[in-house]
XYZ file of C-alpha atoms in Angstrom:
355
model
C -0.209 0.031 -0.222
C 1.658 3.137 -0.928
C 1.088 5.382 2.065
C -1.845 3.976 2.911
C -3.745 6.212 5.925
C -6.169 5.024 8.292
C -8.708 7.834 9.442
C -11.360 7.943 11.457
C -14.609 9.155 10.177
C -16.073 12.469 11.110
C -19.460 12.219 12.602
C -20.294 15.340 10.950
C -18.614 16.007 8.118
C -17.394 19.798 6.040
C -17.255 20.579 2.918
C -12.910 20.893 3.376
C -13.056 17.245 4.333
C -14.418 16.087 0.920
C -11.983 16.425 -1.623
C -12.089 13.692 -4.100
C -10.108 12.924 -7.060
C -10.943 10.000 -10.163
C -9.103 6.626 -9.167
C -8.145 6.517 -13.370
C -6.358 10.102 -12.248
C -3.829 8.468 -9.297
C -1.100 6.915 -9.347
C -2.266 4.691 -6.484
C -2.786 1.103 -7.596
C -4.917 -0.121 -10.028
C -8.631 -1.124 -7.870
C -9.395 -4.436 -9.380
C -13.206 -4.569 -8.204
C -14.555 -8.507 -6.830
C -17.393 -9.409 -9.413
C -19.826 -9.412 -6.971
C -19.080 -5.160 -7.654
C -19.247 -5.033 -11.093
C -22.129 -3.713 -12.688
C -23.856 -6.138 -15.344
C -25.696 -6.041 -18.435
C -29.289 -5.459 -18.302
C -31.837 -8.272 -19.467
C -34.459 -7.201 -21.652
C -36.675 -9.890 -20.392
C -37.369 -7.466 -17.319
C -38.192 -4.502 -19.155
C -41.577 -3.551 -18.709
C -43.080 -2.518 -22.363
C -44.612 1.159 -22.554
C -43.509 2.144 -18.794
C -40.839 3.878 -16.579
C -40.110 1.617 -14.011
C -38.212 3.665 -11.689
C -41.632 6.283 -11.548
C -42.860 7.038 -8.356
C -46.326 8.065 -9.293
C -47.232 4.406 -9.512
C -49.727 4.154 -6.352
C -50.649 1.037 -4.374
C -53.490 -0.237 -4.248
C -53.358 -1.729 -0.929
C -53.968 1.905 0.807
C -51.485 1.008 4.585
C -50.818 3.876 6.154
C -47.245 3.621 8.031
C -47.229 4.567 11.421
C -43.381 5.435 11.278
C -42.587 9.391 11.202
C -40.747 10.998 8.226
C -39.000 13.977 8.710
C -39.427 17.360 6.186
C -37.145 20.126 5.829
C -37.856 22.154 2.841
C -36.271 25.215 1.316
C -37.711 26.662 -1.778
C -38.914 23.906 -3.986
C -36.250 21.448 -2.422
C -36.469 19.459 0.750
C -34.904 16.481 2.734
C -37.057 13.954 3.645
C -35.786 11.352 5.958
C -36.301 7.959 8.111
C -33.599 6.448 10.932
C -30.620 6.809 8.522
C -31.804 7.031 5.671
C -32.216 11.014 3.557
C -33.121 12.020 0.328
C -33.787 14.972 -1.568
C -37.201 16.068 -3.089
C -37.616 18.744 -5.717
C -40.184 20.214 -7.030
C -39.260 19.987 -10.267
C -39.395 17.064 -13.402
C -36.676 14.550 -13.639
C -35.836 15.615 -17.130
C -35.188 19.495 -16.135
C -32.872 18.104 -13.321
C -30.958 15.237 -15.710
C -28.023 17.599 -16.607
C -27.475 19.308 -13.524
C -27.186 16.372 -10.854
C -24.449 15.051 -14.073
C -22.477 18.403 -14.022
C -22.919 18.108 -10.388
C -20.792 15.080 -10.067
C -18.779 16.255 -12.600
C -18.007 19.057 -10.499
C -17.574 17.305 -7.549
C -14.068 14.932 -9.297
C -15.944 12.207 -10.367
C -16.104 10.068 -13.587
C -19.657 8.752 -14.480
C -19.612 5.345 -15.558
C -23.058 5.053 -15.336
C -25.536 7.729 -17.233
C -28.392 6.413 -17.775
C -31.903 8.339 -17.657
C -34.293 5.895 -19.223
C -33.735 4.043 -16.049
C -32.962 6.545 -13.641
C -29.624 5.383 -12.409
C -26.355 7.322 -12.686
C -23.450 6.310 -10.555
C -19.551 7.476 -10.397
C -16.408 5.652 -11.076
C -14.412 5.034 -8.029
C -12.794 7.778 -7.047
C -10.028 8.777 -3.359
C -11.114 11.562 -0.740
C -7.457 13.239 -1.324
C -9.039 14.855 1.711
C -8.194 12.095 3.777
C -4.710 12.282 3.421
C -3.139 14.846 5.979
C -1.581 18.070 4.538
C 1.828 17.735 7.164
C 4.800 20.106 6.706
C 6.532 18.188 3.877
C 3.404 18.321 1.777
C 2.792 21.841 2.612
C 6.625 22.856 1.186
C 6.489 20.841 -1.836
C 3.066 21.289 -2.945
C 1.632 19.264 -6.000
C 4.955 17.921 -6.663
C 4.177 14.924 -3.875
C 0.935 14.894 -4.361
C 0.877 11.708 -6.496
C 3.119 9.804 -4.157
C 0.257 9.563 -1.353
C -2.820 7.466 -0.930
C -5.250 7.254 1.580
C -5.937 3.684 0.334
C -9.708 3.969 0.089
C -11.784 4.667 -2.740
C -15.309 5.844 -2.942
C -18.249 5.535 -5.412
C -21.337 6.825 -5.621
C -25.172 6.011 -7.346
C -27.959 8.399 -8.176
C -31.406 7.392 -8.682
C -33.891 9.320 -9.525
C -38.057 9.038 -9.174
C -40.467 10.366 -10.219
C -43.673 11.497 -7.431
C -46.687 11.709 -7.840
C -47.130 15.260 -7.534
C -44.584 15.557 -10.706
C -41.941 16.586 -8.764
C -38.741 13.766 -8.466
C -36.949 12.600 -5.666
C -33.478 12.091 -5.611
C -31.507 9.560 -4.011
C -27.769 8.884 -3.035
C -26.216 5.981 -2.142
C -22.377 5.353 -1.257
C -20.398 2.098 -1.463
C -16.574 1.874 -0.322
C -13.552 -0.435 -0.493
C -10.082 0.045 1.067
C -6.666 -1.738 0.353
C -5.290 -4.302 2.784
C -2.495 -6.033 2.978
C -3.034 -9.887 1.790
C -0.902 -10.976 4.592
C 0.616 -9.752 8.013
C 4.296 -9.804 6.824
C 3.200 -7.406 3.779
C 5.684 -8.944 1.357
C 2.604 -10.205 -0.865
C 1.478 -7.135 -1.620
C -2.335 -5.748 -1.460
C -5.515 -6.262 -2.495
C -8.713 -3.763 -2.461
C -12.216 -5.120 -0.665
C -15.310 -3.750 0.947
C -15.646 -1.551 3.559
C -19.086 -0.559 5.101
C -21.037 2.510 3.423
C -20.962 5.819 4.716
C -24.408 7.401 5.504
C -22.533 10.689 6.778
C -20.793 11.240 2.878
C -24.481 10.246 1.421
C -26.049 13.373 3.728
C -22.725 15.614 2.838
C -23.618 15.273 -0.759
C -27.087 15.604 -0.662
C -26.415 18.815 1.015
C -24.107 19.912 -1.851
C -26.520 19.125 -4.113
C -29.037 21.282 -2.763
C -26.824 24.350 -3.626
C -26.327 22.827 -6.188
C -30.220 22.760 -7.053
C -30.280 26.858 -6.008
C -30.278 26.268 -1.873
C -28.216 28.709 -0.178
C -24.697 26.820 1.392
C -25.386 28.379 4.827
C -29.223 27.035 4.435
C -27.874 23.435 3.341
C -25.153 23.064 5.771
C -27.632 23.787 8.581
C -29.950 20.922 7.688
C -30.768 18.696 10.601
C -29.635 15.214 10.385
C -31.103 13.538 13.323
C -31.996 10.430 13.627
C -36.056 9.456 13.390
C -37.185 6.675 15.154
C -38.460 3.957 13.403
C -39.111 0.108 14.608
C -37.221 -2.837 12.998
C -37.643 -5.311 10.595
C -37.398 -9.057 11.602
C -37.927 -12.586 10.070
C -41.123 -14.461 9.594
C -42.099 -17.554 8.217
C -45.078 -17.267 5.710
C -46.417 -20.519 4.106
C -43.243 -22.276 5.059
C -40.740 -19.749 3.491
C -38.429 -17.098 5.633
C -39.370 -13.616 4.728
C -38.580 -10.409 6.392
C -41.712 -8.585 7.642
C -41.350 -4.404 8.413
C -44.170 -2.491 10.212
C -44.639 0.546 7.840
C -46.819 0.641 3.882
C -45.618 -0.420 1.169
C -44.294 2.843 0.171
C -42.206 3.707 2.765
C -40.708 -0.327 2.437
C -40.143 -0.114 -1.230
C -37.854 3.028 -1.103
C -35.933 1.703 1.977
C -35.475 -1.747 -0.018
C -33.935 0.479 -3.544
C -31.669 1.818 -0.655
C -30.389 -1.467 0.909
C -30.457 -2.701 -2.957
C -28.142 0.287 -3.917
C -25.736 0.208 -0.945
C -25.314 -4.140 -1.138
C -23.762 -6.472 -3.386
C -27.064 -6.483 -5.435
C -26.791 -5.338 -9.217
C -30.403 -3.690 -10.215
C -31.197 -4.841 -13.508
C -34.523 -3.472 -13.470
C -37.970 -2.464 -11.593
C -41.893 -2.983 -11.448
C -43.042 -0.398 -8.634
C -46.942 -1.685 -9.822
C -46.130 -4.959 -8.586
C -43.666 -4.378 -6.043
C -40.815 -6.726 -8.151
C -36.690 -5.844 -8.436
C -34.882 -8.073 -10.480
C -31.752 -7.759 -9.491
C -28.269 -10.124 -9.818
C -26.453 -10.977 -6.681
C -22.730 -12.650 -6.813
C -22.228 -14.251 -2.582
C -19.387 -11.850 -1.272
C -16.279 -13.143 0.299
C -16.365 -13.890 4.162
C -14.087 -11.418 5.610
C -12.196 -14.527 7.216
C -11.764 -16.183 3.712
C -8.124 -17.353 3.127
C -6.831 -15.234 0.986
C -2.790 -16.746 1.091
C -2.202 -18.741 -2.614
C -0.504 -21.517 -0.930
C -3.015 -21.853 1.129
C -6.009 -22.006 -1.013
C -4.271 -24.206 -3.684
C -3.532 -27.388 -0.596
C -7.083 -26.456 0.698
C -9.846 -28.827 0.672
C -12.517 -26.443 1.414
C -15.002 -25.404 -1.869
C -14.160 -22.238 -4.022
C -16.621 -19.583 -3.438
C -18.852 -19.450 -6.809
C -18.415 -16.104 -8.068
C -21.540 -16.443 -11.045
C -23.863 -14.086 -10.422
C -27.701 -14.865 -9.756
C -30.900 -13.986 -10.630
C -33.169 -13.283 -8.547
C -36.659 -11.309 -7.569
C -36.914 -9.310 -4.474
C -40.936 -8.899 -4.083
C -42.124 -5.876 -1.847
C -45.841 -7.205 -0.875
C -48.403 -4.845 1.768
C -49.630 -6.775 4.125
C -51.908 -7.116 6.977
C -49.395 -5.774 9.084
C -47.392 -3.166 7.449
C -44.420 -4.984 4.766
C -42.665 -8.147 3.727
C -40.217 -8.153 1.533
C -39.422 -11.968 -0.213
C -36.257 -13.160 -2.092
C -37.951 -15.082 -4.985
C -35.603 -17.200 -7.909
C -35.411 -16.146 -11.420
C -39.083 -17.154 -12.343
C -40.599 -15.902 -9.798
C -41.142 -18.792 -7.469
C -40.708 -19.480 -4.112
C -37.227 -21.406 -3.447
C -35.662 -22.630 -0.037
C -31.671 -22.468 -0.652
C -28.675 -21.356 1.010
C -28.019 -18.976 -0.957
C -31.538 -17.497 -0.690
C -31.608 -17.965 3.023
C -28.325 -15.498 3.030
C -29.908 -12.950 0.789
C -32.733 -12.867 2.759
C -30.845 -12.663 6.463
C -28.723 -9.704 4.699
C -31.871 -7.797 3.723
C -33.222 -7.721 7.258
C -29.827 -6.834 8.679
C -29.710 -3.704 6.484
C -33.402 -2.629 7.108
C -32.698 -2.807 10.953
């Protein structure tokens, strides 16, 4: 690792604590992304003809009202809504009038876009390094940019922006973060380094939401004062329905759909398509490597343990209104219930992330 540095995350980010530089322009070791983080090609079989599958204007006929509070902070035609750790913007403008502005926003903040698909409302950046995490000591101040490429934080971030139209004709904007960190393969540091996933950072998401508010016309001082405190919500739980393990949420379909969308954006799923009217996400998934998985080549060579299958599999995530709120089920690619170790692992992962 090239002068890799480890810094703890700040509870509240300041604008001078974010300074991104595209990984492609840095001199850091090449970031080889694990197969479970790769973007997959869309499957045309999942496209709903004649519809915009990301539109929030679809209405769920169940009519269940959520008892979980949502806090709203409004400035002009831009407001922040929040539930628990989740934050998103609601803008009283159509999505097509926001797309180019949001695209410019990410480029102005030092990112390169590798996904730019307005037809499905998804925009995603390349991996980039937050240079603000590298301390500016006396030597670096003296030599300036001469030594800039020598230092590396050992971390990379990417952000996904998802836009959904709402029933009032406005747009909901969600920003989700994914992180990687460079670690030594062995304790003796002789075998080099590798990149592995690290936990998503809600504070980074909140910081960029505030920055996007400024881009959309809100005064910087006002955006920085937006409240980011938690709103209490009930946790998710695992229950059995007709012999199938599902996640139960104490909230209606609309809020459950939103929360599941954010979880899928943050974790190792590739959402090929979504049909909000039916409550279905069509996803691809690769089982992630376990932290204790052996990384030493020779240990794996002489080990009899079965290698992890990195072949992406297709599933359907079904969000459904229920008597006491909503349920989230994992179905196979044909839409049928499946009892397997992989499905059980996905259900547990969703439950943990939805808590």
